[in-house]
Amino acid sequence: MVVYLAAFYAYPLYRNVDLSVRHYTVRSFVQGDAPFSGLDNYREVFDDPTFGPALGHTALFTVASLVFQFAAGLALAVFFNRHFRLSATLRALFLVPWLLPLIVSASTWSWMLNSDSGIVNAALSMFGVGPVNWLTSPDWSLVSVIIANVWIGIPFNLVVLYSGLQAIPGELYEAAALDGATGWQQFWRMTFPLLRPVSAITLLLGLVYTLKVFDIIWIMTRGGPVDSSTTFATWSYRLGFGNLVPQFGRGAAVGNLLILLAMALSLLYIRTQRKQRRP
Amino acid sequence: MNRWTSRWRTLLGLLFTAVMLFPGYWMVNVSLTRDHDMRRQPPMLFPVDPTFDGYRAVLKQQLPYLGTSLLIGLGTVALTIVLAAPAGYALAKLRPRGGGLLSFVLLAAQMIPGIIMAMGFYAIYLNLGLLNAWPGLILADSTIAVPFAVLVFAAFMSGIPEDLLQAAYTDGAGTLRTFWSIVLPISRNAIVTVSLFAFLWAWSDFVFASTLDSGGRLRPITLGIYQYIGNNNQQWNAIMATAVVASIPAAVMLVVAQRYVTAGVTTGAIKD
Amino acid sequence: MTLLRTGRRVLGATLISLAVTAGTTACSSSDAPGDGSSGGSSYTIWDPYPQYDDGSAWVQLLTKCGTDAGVSIKRTAYDTSDLTNKALLAAQQGNSPDVLIVDNPVVSTLAEAGVLTTTQENKLDVSAISPNLIAAGTIGGKSYGVPIGANTLALYYNKAVLRAAGVDIGSVKDWASLTAALGKVIAAGKKGITFSGIGTEEGSFQFLPWFWGSGADLRKLDSPEAVASLRLWTDWLKQGYAPNSVINNTQTTSWQEFATGEYAFAENGTWQLGNAKKAGFEYGIIPVPGRDGGTAAAPTGGEFVSIPVQKATGRYDTSKKLVQCLTNTENSYTTVSTLNYVAPTSAVQDKQVAANPELKVWVEAVKAAKGRTSDELGTRYPKISEPLWTAVQGALSGSKSPADALAAAQATAAAATK
């Protein structure tokens, strides 16, 4: 296990750190004699005009995706927790977005959100709302990728939270109902607290996955127009791969910052969770 | 529950599902649309004049890709379980030194963006000659699932009652035997869970596939789809048809497998 | 981790019911034939034509060239945007392909990195190649490969749409008359022009005819001429003469818009000729007009066949045979016909026009075209192209004025090419 970890996680990571502290030109990348340049790449990244927007978009993308995914997932989980006709079948169908390769779902969304021939704008125009340039306007591109990402993330949240709900014994609800608690009270006083550990792991994994979301944004907008939907993940890719001349050093630096950010956030999150548990 | 509420719930559920699956429907719609109608304004809500060109193309060209994806998916599941189940058990029960640290490292491992991993793999594979071959892709895809799987196994196996294991030891079973004949069978549900996740991740992986296997003889379906998004042409009906063909069996299995969920829940309730 | 440990009980139960698809994975199997055995000596060729599969004429041509040279060919197709990185990584690991076919603007970059051999070293004959085409692969007097073929951009137009709008194509001679024609088309209820303004090299490629057609120079992105060219595009968008989707359009999606038959004009390349015949309406082709008339220089497109540096220098001889098989005057005709390109030599160009008069306008266009890395830009071109396409995106999406966008681009480009 340790060997596996070392070979398949540590090595790429080491390589990436190494890339990020050297001054690469295309030539020195091939010849392998790039001079050590310390933290120059990081400094350049911090000074880059893309840095601020990318940080902001990463934060907004992650928080908005998590909040909406979780809220929708939880609401649906509670909804499906009651048995009714077709409930099981419908719940299974909710998993379909998950089965689709990201490249397909992202393409479908960009199709639907196309300014001129997309179904979304066609529907909006029926209500007299003018065409929204979902993917091509700097004001909407981030919103669009968040919508698509929330859609893709709902099944994961639904499945995990639903299973959490199933684990809460039904007698508790019967007792509460006898005490005259309304559905709303039951939810806030019992369901929500009991679900906390499951919620915690769902959000934590969600955080880790959302931070590094790349395919959806890249396929739908390539981070554009003009950086308006660029996150750290897409920026790193663009620096390293998206141009005619790759800037491996800086791409790697951005990638490492993303990993650091993810670690810091999860540590913070775990810590607050722990504190909350001790009253 | 009141019959009316039940009916309303069904209705509401249908509505939610319809909204949720609309992009899926749209995919089917596009898959049946003729090339020159693709950019109609406004778009056609129903495939009025359907074409099956997309599906013909898929059946002619894509079946091998589907097979490869299946092979890679199953391979990834197997490798993930072989690696993660013992590791999870070790973390949960044998409590090696630095176990807490290891868990954190595992979580951290999930944070490395796929493209960084892919770069590292590319360099390794190029030298090992594993590029453009399916075993390499299985190995790479397993890295997406293994950390998650270890955490799941650890969480699950630590719930196995201690006395059960003690009993086995008393009967003279070694660690290995206990693991094989007691722990694994009990953990069946965790295995299934992990398998599901590992399979889905491997099935939909694109970054690894495009970096490590874009020139191979056996390429997964995600690359098969990508082939239609070529430099000079995008055959949308073929792209979407591939996606439809690729997800139908999986969706059907999901629905059929519903009873396993119920079964799983019951087992869980008894155990708790 | 304490989080996991405490949450374990509910979590454990949770995971059980996650067992959604117990039966899913067990019931299917697939046969996996092993990798094809490569007997004898095998030579690797990388190309950027993933659209051609094993049954295509292109791959058959490669196989035949291999057979003629007495070796087996292992061909790998990459997406154009991936190929540069793959080639660099492979060279870094000392594992380059024997023959590399790569997009012309990156040849100078790969050459500078020491990945490619020069034609002096590998003794490939490039004397017959048109000077404006070989220029993209020439640095410091040395050329690093042979153009496999060339393509460029021009304007396709839909005859029926123009007729309905009362536009005589002969009147379209400069930017003003083109814009006027678009206005008439819109007034007649049809759509104007579509092109690709995506934030990639494709966006720069499509913008360059207008940029150069204004008299602007890539060494000065914020000149008044350059601003005028970007304003032309931006105004088209504002007036609805071009669809908003051009911001994300690739040349392919742009073509699909034209193929609906609704658009009057589309800026696209030689390679769409095949699709144009399938579109089901009458079309014509004119060169991209310059700002005040004449023909604007369009950028040359197309790939170079090159021989990467190998440790085993003995392999060069066979690699050379393979390259010659694809590019020799006798074989070039087959290659360019296979790829829908214009030949890089005038002898073969004449042969193409003789066989298909429709190609005449394209041959003329290719002769007038200009390499992106010319003007002694070389490896600086990519560092200028990226700010340029960013500026195009900024202006088209309305987040910056054309002047501001290009001023920022010039600043970035100047810093990057210092």
mmCIF file of C-alpha atoms in Angstrom, chain A:
data_model
loop_
_atom_site.group_PDB
_atom_site.id
_atom_site.type_symbol
_atom_site.label_atom_id
_atom_site.label_comp_id
_atom_site.label_asym_id
_atom_site.label_seq_id
_atom_site.Cartn_x
_atom_site.Cartn_y
_atom_site.Cartn_z
ATOM 1 C CA MET A 1 0.000 0.000 0.000
ATOM 2 C CA VAL A 2 2.750 2.401 0.943
ATOM 3 C CA VAL A 3 4.633 1.436 -2.208
ATOM 4 C CA TYR A 4 1.534 2.034 -4.267
ATOM 5 C CA LEU A 5 1.056 5.415 -2.662
ATOM 6 C CA ALA A 6 4.658 6.342 -3.211
ATOM 7 C CA ALA A 7 4.770 5.245 -6.813
ATOM 8 C CA PHE A 8 1.469 6.604 -7.964
ATOM 9 C CA TYR A 9 0.843 9.673 -5.876
ATOM 10 C CA ALA A 10 4.144 10.819 -4.496
ATOM 11 C CA TYR A 11 6.024 10.595 -7.764
ATOM 12 C CA PRO A 12 3.658 12.742 -9.829
ATOM 13 C CA LEU A 13 3.491 15.149 -6.928
ATOM 14 C CA TYR A 14 7.252 15.268 -6.603
ATOM 15 C CA ARG A 15 7.577 15.841 -10.315
ATOM 16 C CA ASN A 16 5.098 18.623 -10.122
ATOM 17 C CA VAL A 17 6.874 20.343 -7.262
ATOM 18 C CA ASP A 18 10.127 19.960 -9.132
ATOM 19 C CA LEU A 19 8.600 21.465 -12.267
ATOM 20 C CA SER A 20 7.309 24.397 -10.299
ATOM 21 C CA VAL A 21 10.674 25.478 -8.871
ATOM 22 C CA ARG A 22 12.602 25.483 -12.122
ATOM 23 C CA HIS A 23 12.753 27.958 -14.891
ATOM 24 C CA TYR A 24 11.622 26.051 -17.934
ATOM 25 C CA THR A 25 11.875 27.078 -21.479
ATOM 26 C CA VAL A 26 10.755 24.664 -24.107
ATOM 27 C CA ARG A 27 14.356 23.797 -24.778
ATOM 28 C CA SER A 28 15.369 23.168 -21.215
ATOM 29 C CA PHE A 29 12.268 21.062 -20.709
ATOM 30 C CA VAL A 30 13.409 18.668 -23.379
ATOM 31 C CA GLN A 31 17.087 18.747 -22.535
ATOM 32 C CA GLY A 32 16.434 18.455 -18.819
ATOM 33 C CA ASP A 33 18.816 21.186 -17.726
ATOM 34 C CA ALA A 34 16.375 23.771 -16.465
ATOM 35 C CA PRO A 35 18.005 25.994 -13.847
ATOM 36 C CA PHE A 36 16.624 26.026 -10.336
ATOM 37 C CA SER A 37 14.699 29.199 -9.841
ATOM 38 C CA GLY A 38 13.284 28.883 -6.344
ATOM 39 C CA LEU A 39 9.890 30.410 -5.947
ATOM 40 C CA ASP A 40 10.056 32.603 -9.054
ATOM 41 C CA ASN A 41 7.239 30.744 -10.729
ATOM 42 C CA TYR A 42 5.044 31.228 -7.697
ATOM 43 C CA ARG A 43 5.882 34.913 -7.576
ATOM 44 C CA GLU A 44 4.975 35.262 -11.234
ATOM 45 C CA VAL A 45 1.734 33.434 -10.636
ATOM 46 C CA PHE A 46 0.835 35.727 -7.740
ATOM 47 C CA ASP A 47 1.608 38.776 -9.848
ATOM 48 C CA ASP A 48 -0.353 37.494 -12.816
ATOM 49 C CA PRO A 49 -3.520 39.501 -13.474
ATOM 50 C CA THR A 50 -5.347 36.182 -13.741
ATOM 51 C CA PHE A 51 -4.540 35.261 -10.129
ATOM 52 C CA GLY A 52 -7.171 37.401 -8.399
ATOM 53 C CA PRO A 53 -10.070 36.467 -10.674
ATOM 54 C CA ALA A 54 -9.057 32.802 -10.669
ATOM 55 C CA LEU A 55 -9.037 32.714 -6.872
ATOM 56 C CA GLY A 56 -12.401 34.450 -6.710
ATOM 57 C CA HIS A 57 -13.951 32.160 -9.310
ATOM 58 C CA THR A 58 -12.563 29.064 -7.615
ATOM 59 C CA ALA A 59 -14.108 30.150 -4.315
ATOM 60 C CA LEU A 60 -17.428 31.108 -5.857
ATOM 61 C CA PHE A 61 -17.602 28.001 -8.030
ATOM 62 C CA THR A 62 -16.822 25.711 -5.108
ATOM 63 C CA VAL A 63 -19.099 27.330 -2.544
ATOM 64 C CA ALA A 64 -22.037 27.781 -4.893
ATOM 65 C CA SER A 65 -21.722 24.252 -6.281
ATOM 66 C CA LEU A 66 -21.486 22.728 -2.799
ATOM 67 C CA VAL A 67 -24.401 24.703 -1.360
ATOM 68 C CA PHE A 68 -26.773 23.977 -4.214
ATOM 69 C CA GLN A 69 -25.735 20.363 -4.671
ATOM 70 C CA PHE A 70 -26.080 19.666 -0.998
ATOM 71 C CA ALA A 71 -29.347 21.524 -0.553
ATOM 72 C CA ALA A 72 -30.905 19.870 -3.582
ATOM 73 C CA GLY A 73 -29.479 16.489 -2.621
ATOM 74 C CA LEU A 74 -30.790 16.747 0.907
ATOM 75 C CA ALA A 75 -34.212 18.001 -0.116
ATOM 76 C CA LEU A 76 -34.549 15.173 -2.616
ATOM 77 C CA ALA A 77 -33.263 12.637 -0.124
ATOM 78 C CA VAL A 78 -35.913 13.691 2.406
ATOM 79 C CA PHE A 79 -38.504 13.673 -0.331
ATOM 80 C CA PHE A 80 -37.615 10.187 -1.500
ATOM 81 C CA ASN A 81 -37.315 8.882 2.043
ATOM 82 C CA ARG A 82 -41.087 8.500 2.135
ATOM 83 C CA HIS A 83 -42.323 5.576 0.138
ATOM 84 C CA PHE A 84 -44.690 6.293 -2.666
ATOM 85 C CA ARG A 85 -45.462 4.753 -5.980
ATOM 86 C CA LEU A 86 -42.462 4.692 -8.277
ATOM 87 C CA SER A 87 -40.220 6.255 -5.634
ATOM 88 C CA ALA A 88 -37.524 3.619 -6.012
ATOM 89 C CA THR A 89 -37.522 3.794 -9.798
ATOM 90 C CA LEU A 90 -37.441 7.548 -9.895
ATOM 91 C CA ARG A 91 -34.633 7.626 -7.377
ATOM 92 C CA ALA A 92 -32.610 5.289 -9.537
ATOM 93 C CA LEU A 93 -33.215 7.476 -12.554
ATOM 94 C CA PHE A 94 -31.729 10.369 -10.655
ATOM 95 C CA LEU A 95 -28.406 8.600 -10.887
ATOM 96 C CA VAL A 96 -28.335 8.796 -14.642
ATOM 97 C CA PRO A 97 -26.392 12.079 -14.822
ATOM 98 C CA TRP A 98 -23.646 10.291 -12.990
ATOM 99 C CA LEU A 99 -23.398 7.552 -15.561
ATOM 100 C CA LEU A 100 -22.727 9.896 -18.399
ATOM 101 C CA PRO A 101 -19.125 10.596 -19.207
ATOM 102 C CA LEU A 102 -18.376 14.183 -18.236
ATOM 103 C CA ILE A 103 -17.444 15.014 -21.768
ATOM 104 C CA VAL A 104 -20.963 14.119 -22.832
ATOM 105 C CA SER A 105 -22.833 15.936 -20.103
ATOM 106 C CA ALA A 106 -20.688 19.021 -20.513
ATOM 107 C CA SER A 107 -21.234 18.960 -24.270
ATOM 108 C CA THR A 108 -24.969 18.530 -23.798
ATOM 109 C CA TRP A 109 -25.076 21.510 -21.487
ATOM 110 C CA SER A 110 -23.129 23.683 -23.828
ATOM 111 C CA TRP A 111 -25.542 22.606 -26.514
ATOM 112 C CA MET A 112 -28.562 23.508 -24.412
ATOM 113 C CA LEU A 113 -27.077 26.830 -23.361
ATOM 114 C CA ASN A 114 -26.027 27.857 -26.859
ATOM 115 C CA SER A 115 -27.020 31.494 -27.348
ATOM 116 C CA ASP A 116 -28.647 31.102 -30.719
ATOM 117 C CA SER A 117 -29.922 27.586 -31.060
ATOM 118 C CA GLY A 118 -30.020 26.401 -27.446
ATOM 119 C CA ILE A 119 -33.214 25.111 -25.869
ATOM 120 C CA VAL A 120 -32.780 27.216 -22.744
ATOM 121 C CA ASN A 121 -32.877 30.496 -24.603
ATOM 122 C CA ALA A 122 -35.731 29.225 -26.738
ATOM 123 C CA ALA A 123 -37.699 28.494 -23.561
ATOM 124 C CA LEU A 124 -36.809 31.859 -22.046
ATOM 125 C CA SER A 125 -37.929 33.690 -25.139
ATOM 126 C CA MET A 126 -41.401 32.192 -24.688
ATOM 127 C CA PHE A 127 -41.591 34.167 -21.471
ATOM 128 C CA GLY A 128 -40.307 37.203 -23.252
ATOM 129 C CA VAL A 129 -36.892 37.073 -21.654
ATOM 130 C CA GLY A 130 -34.287 38.131 -24.164
ATOM 131 C CA PRO A 131 -31.530 35.792 -25.174
ATOM 132 C CA VAL A 132 -28.956 35.287 -22.467
ATOM 133 C CA ASN A 133 -25.448 34.665 -23.724
ATOM 134 C CA TRP A 134 -24.865 31.904 -21.240
ATOM 135 C CA LEU A 135 -21.472 30.793 -22.400
ATOM 136 C CA THR A 136 -20.206 33.797 -24.280
ATOM 137 C CA SER A 137 -20.901 36.618 -21.869
ATOM 138 C CA PRO A 138 -18.424 37.286 -19.058
ATOM 139 C CA ASP A 139 -21.361 37.881 -16.717
ATOM 140 C CA TRP A 140 -22.965 34.502 -17.228
ATOM 141 C CA SER A 141 -20.238 32.012 -18.059
ATOM 142 C CA LEU A 142 -19.429 31.207 -14.427
ATOM 143 C CA VAL A 143 -23.128 30.824 -13.615
ATOM 144 C CA SER A 144 -23.495 28.421 -16.504
ATOM 145 C CA VAL A 145 -20.682 26.145 -15.464
ATOM 146 C CA ILE A 146 -21.971 26.175 -11.879
ATOM 147 C CA ILE A 147 -25.430 25.099 -13.079
ATOM 148 C CA ALA A 148 -23.944 22.229 -15.026
ATOM 149 C CA ASN A 149 -21.713 21.205 -12.142
ATOM 150 C CA VAL A 150 -24.581 21.269 -9.657
ATOM 151 C CA TRP A 151 -26.583 19.061 -11.981
ATOM 152 C CA ILE A 152 -23.764 16.580 -12.186
ATOM 153 C CA GLY A 153 -23.187 16.671 -8.425
ATOM 154 C CA ILE A 154 -26.766 16.142 -7.251
ATOM 155 C CA PRO A 155 -26.783 12.343 -7.660
ATOM 156 C CA PHE A 156 -23.732 11.868 -5.430
ATOM 157 C CA ASN A 157 -25.277 14.017 -2.695
ATOM 158 C CA LEU A 158 -28.658 12.368 -3.071
ATOM 159 C CA VAL A 159 -27.284 8.843 -2.861
ATOM 160 C CA VAL A 160 -25.105 9.409 0.157
ATOM 161 C CA LEU A 161 -27.619 11.522 2.075
ATOM 162 C CA TYR A 162 -30.492 9.198 1.246
ATOM 163 C CA SER A 163 -28.542 6.295 2.615
ATOM 164 C CA GLY A 164 -27.861 8.354 5.712
ATOM 165 C CA LEU A 165 -31.556 8.962 6.166
ATOM 166 C CA GLN A 166 -32.288 5.261 5.797
ATOM 167 C CA ALA A 167 -29.988 4.591 8.703
ATOM 168 C CA ILE A 168 -32.074 6.734 11.064
ATOM 169 C CA PRO A 169 -34.505 4.386 12.840
ATOM 170 C CA GLY A 170 -38.137 4.963 11.954
ATOM 171 C CA GLU A 171 -39.275 4.605 15.594
ATOM 172 C CA LEU A 172 -37.674 7.948 16.351
ATOM 173 C CA TYR A 173 -40.064 9.621 13.949
ATOM 174 C CA GLU A 174 -43.032 7.758 15.347
ATOM 175 C CA ALA A 175 -42.140 8.950 18.824
ATOM 176 C CA ALA A 176 -41.698 12.482 17.629
ATOM 177 C CA ALA A 177 -44.997 12.391 15.819
ATOM 178 C CA LEU A 178 -46.685 11.212 19.033
ATOM 179 C CA ASP A 179 -45.153 14.215 20.789
ATOM 180 C CA GLY A 180 -46.873 16.392 18.210
ATOM 181 C CA ALA A 181 -43.791 17.552 16.328
ATOM 182 C CA THR A 182 -44.507 18.919 12.851
ATOM 183 C CA GLY A 183 -42.619 17.689 9.831
ATOM 184 C CA TRP A 184 -40.555 20.844 9.797
ATOM 185 C CA GLN A 185 -39.605 20.465 13.469
ATOM 186 C CA GLN A 186 -38.756 16.824 12.950
ATOM 187 C CA PHE A 187 -36.417 17.774 10.195
ATOM 188 C CA TRP A 188 -34.524 20.481 12.073
ATOM 189 C CA ARG A 189 -34.489 18.837 15.514
ATOM 190 C CA MET A 190 -33.855 15.229 14.519
ATOM 191 C CA THR A 191 -33.007 14.568 10.920
ATOM 192 C CA PHE A 192 -30.499 17.297 10.478
ATOM 193 C CA PRO A 193 -28.447 16.654 13.642
ATOM 194 C CA LEU A 194 -28.496 12.895 13.180
ATOM 195 C CA LEU A 195 -27.358 13.297 9.646
ATOM 196 C CA ARG A 196 -24.410 15.428 10.598
ATOM 197 C CA PRO A 197 -21.608 12.841 10.242
ATOM 198 C CA VAL A 198 -22.868 11.802 6.839
ATOM 199 C CA SER A 199 -23.284 15.420 5.828
ATOM 200 C CA ALA A 200 -19.766 16.110 6.971
ATOM 201 C CA ILE A 201 -18.220 13.420 4.812
ATOM 202 C CA THR A 202 -20.423 14.364 1.865
ATOM 203 C CA LEU A 203 -19.379 17.978 2.042
ATOM 204 C CA LEU A 204 -15.744 17.155 2.597
ATOM 205 C CA LEU A 205 -15.584 14.863 -0.412
ATOM 206 C CA GLY A 206 -17.653 17.364 -2.349
ATOM 207 C CA LEU A 207 -15.156 20.068 -1.513
ATOM 208 C CA VAL A 208 -12.227 17.995 -2.654
ATOM 209 C CA TYR A 209 -13.926 17.009 -5.886
ATOM 210 C CA THR A 210 -15.330 20.420 -6.684
ATOM 211 C CA LEU A 211 -12.034 22.237 -6.226
ATOM 212 C CA LYS A 212 -10.438 20.207 -8.919
ATOM 213 C CA VAL A 213 -13.328 20.206 -11.385
ATOM 214 C CA PHE A 214 -11.774 20.761 -14.729
ATOM 215 C CA ASP A 215 -13.446 18.940 -17.604
ATOM 216 C CA ILE A 216 -16.811 20.624 -17.298
ATOM 217 C CA ILE A 217 -15.440 24.136 -17.360
ATOM 218 C CA TRP A 218 -12.898 23.372 -20.037
ATOM 219 C CA ILE A 219 -15.405 21.813 -22.390
ATOM 220 C CA MET A 220 -18.088 24.439 -21.846
ATOM 221 C CA THR A 221 -16.105 27.679 -21.829
ATOM 222 C CA ARG A 222 -12.384 26.932 -21.664
ATOM 223 C CA GLY A 223 -12.363 29.295 -18.692
ATOM 224 C CA GLY A 224 -13.461 32.176 -20.865
ATOM 225 C CA PRO A 225 -14.418 34.487 -22.209
ATOM 226 C CA VAL A 226 -11.428 36.389 -20.907
ATOM 227 C CA ASP A 227 -10.903 34.420 -17.718
ATOM 228 C CA SER A 228 -14.484 34.988 -16.601
ATOM 229 C CA SER A 229 -14.886 31.347 -15.673
ATOM 230 C CA THR A 230 -11.249 30.486 -15.035
ATOM 231 C CA THR A 231 -10.582 28.568 -11.836
ATOM 232 C CA PHE A 232 -7.251 27.338 -10.552
ATOM 233 C CA ALA A 233 -7.822 23.962 -12.146
ATOM 234 C CA THR A 234 -8.436 25.306 -15.627
ATOM 235 C CA TRP A 235 -5.760 27.957 -15.285
ATOM 236 C CA SER A 236 -3.184 25.352 -14.393
ATOM 237 C CA TYR A 237 -4.191 23.295 -17.384
ATOM 238 C CA ARG A 238 -4.137 26.258 -19.696
ATOM 239 C CA LEU A 239 -0.646 27.257 -18.641
ATOM 240 C CA GLY A 240 0.680 23.755 -18.937
ATOM 241 C CA PHE A 241 -1.194 22.441 -21.947
ATOM 242 C CA GLY A 242 -3.673 24.848 -23.436
ATOM 243 C CA ASN A 243 -1.310 27.025 -25.420
ATOM 244 C CA LEU A 244 1.004 26.587 -28.322
ATOM 245 C CA VAL A 245 3.989 26.950 -26.019
ATOM 246 C CA PRO A 246 3.555 25.164 -22.723
ATOM 247 C CA GLN A 247 4.617 26.917 -19.559
ATOM 248 C CA PHE A 248 5.153 23.817 -17.472
ATOM 249 C CA GLY A 249 6.737 25.600 -14.527
ATOM 250 C CA ARG A 250 3.944 28.017 -13.918
ATOM 251 C CA GLY A 251 1.237 25.497 -14.686
ATOM 252 C CA ALA A 252 2.743 23.226 -12.055
ATOM 253 C CA ALA A 253 2.958 26.092 -9.584
ATOM 254 C CA VAL A 254 -0.742 26.821 -9.954
ATOM 255 C CA GLY A 255 -1.504 23.126 -9.573
ATOM 256 C CA ASN A 256 0.452 22.977 -6.338
ATOM 257 C CA LEU A 257 -1.320 26.038 -5.002
ATOM 258 C CA LEU A 258 -4.590 24.268 -5.715
ATOM 259 C CA ILE A 259 -3.495 21.218 -3.747
ATOM 260 C CA LEU A 260 -2.345 23.395 -0.853
ATOM 261 C CA LEU A 261 -5.648 25.220 -0.891
ATOM 262 C CA ALA A 262 -7.579 21.948 -0.826
ATOM 263 C CA MET A 263 -5.540 20.636 2.081
ATOM 264 C CA ALA A 264 -5.829 23.836 4.069
ATOM 265 C CA LEU A 265 -9.578 23.986 3.573
ATOM 266 C CA SER A 266 -10.141 20.370 4.540
ATOM 267 C CA LEU A 267 -7.981 20.696 7.641
ATOM 268 C CA LEU A 268 -9.932 23.771 8.622
ATOM 269 C CA TYR A 269 -13.163 21.992 7.942
ATOM 270 C CA ILE A 270 -12.243 18.900 9.927
ATOM 271 C CA ARG A 271 -11.157 21.071 12.806
ATOM 272 C CA THR A 272 -14.389 23.052 12.977
ATOM 273 C CA GLN A 273 -16.362 19.841 12.760
ATOM 274 C CA ARG A 274 -14.455 18.461 15.693
ATOM 275 C CA LYS A 275 -14.994 21.605 17.750
ATOM 276 C CA GLN A 276 -18.692 21.666 17.066
ATOM 277 C CA ARG A 277 -19.071 18.147 18.232
ATOM 278 C CA ARG A 278 -17.715 18.972 21.665
ATOM 279 C CA PRO A 279 -20.280 21.305 23.188
#
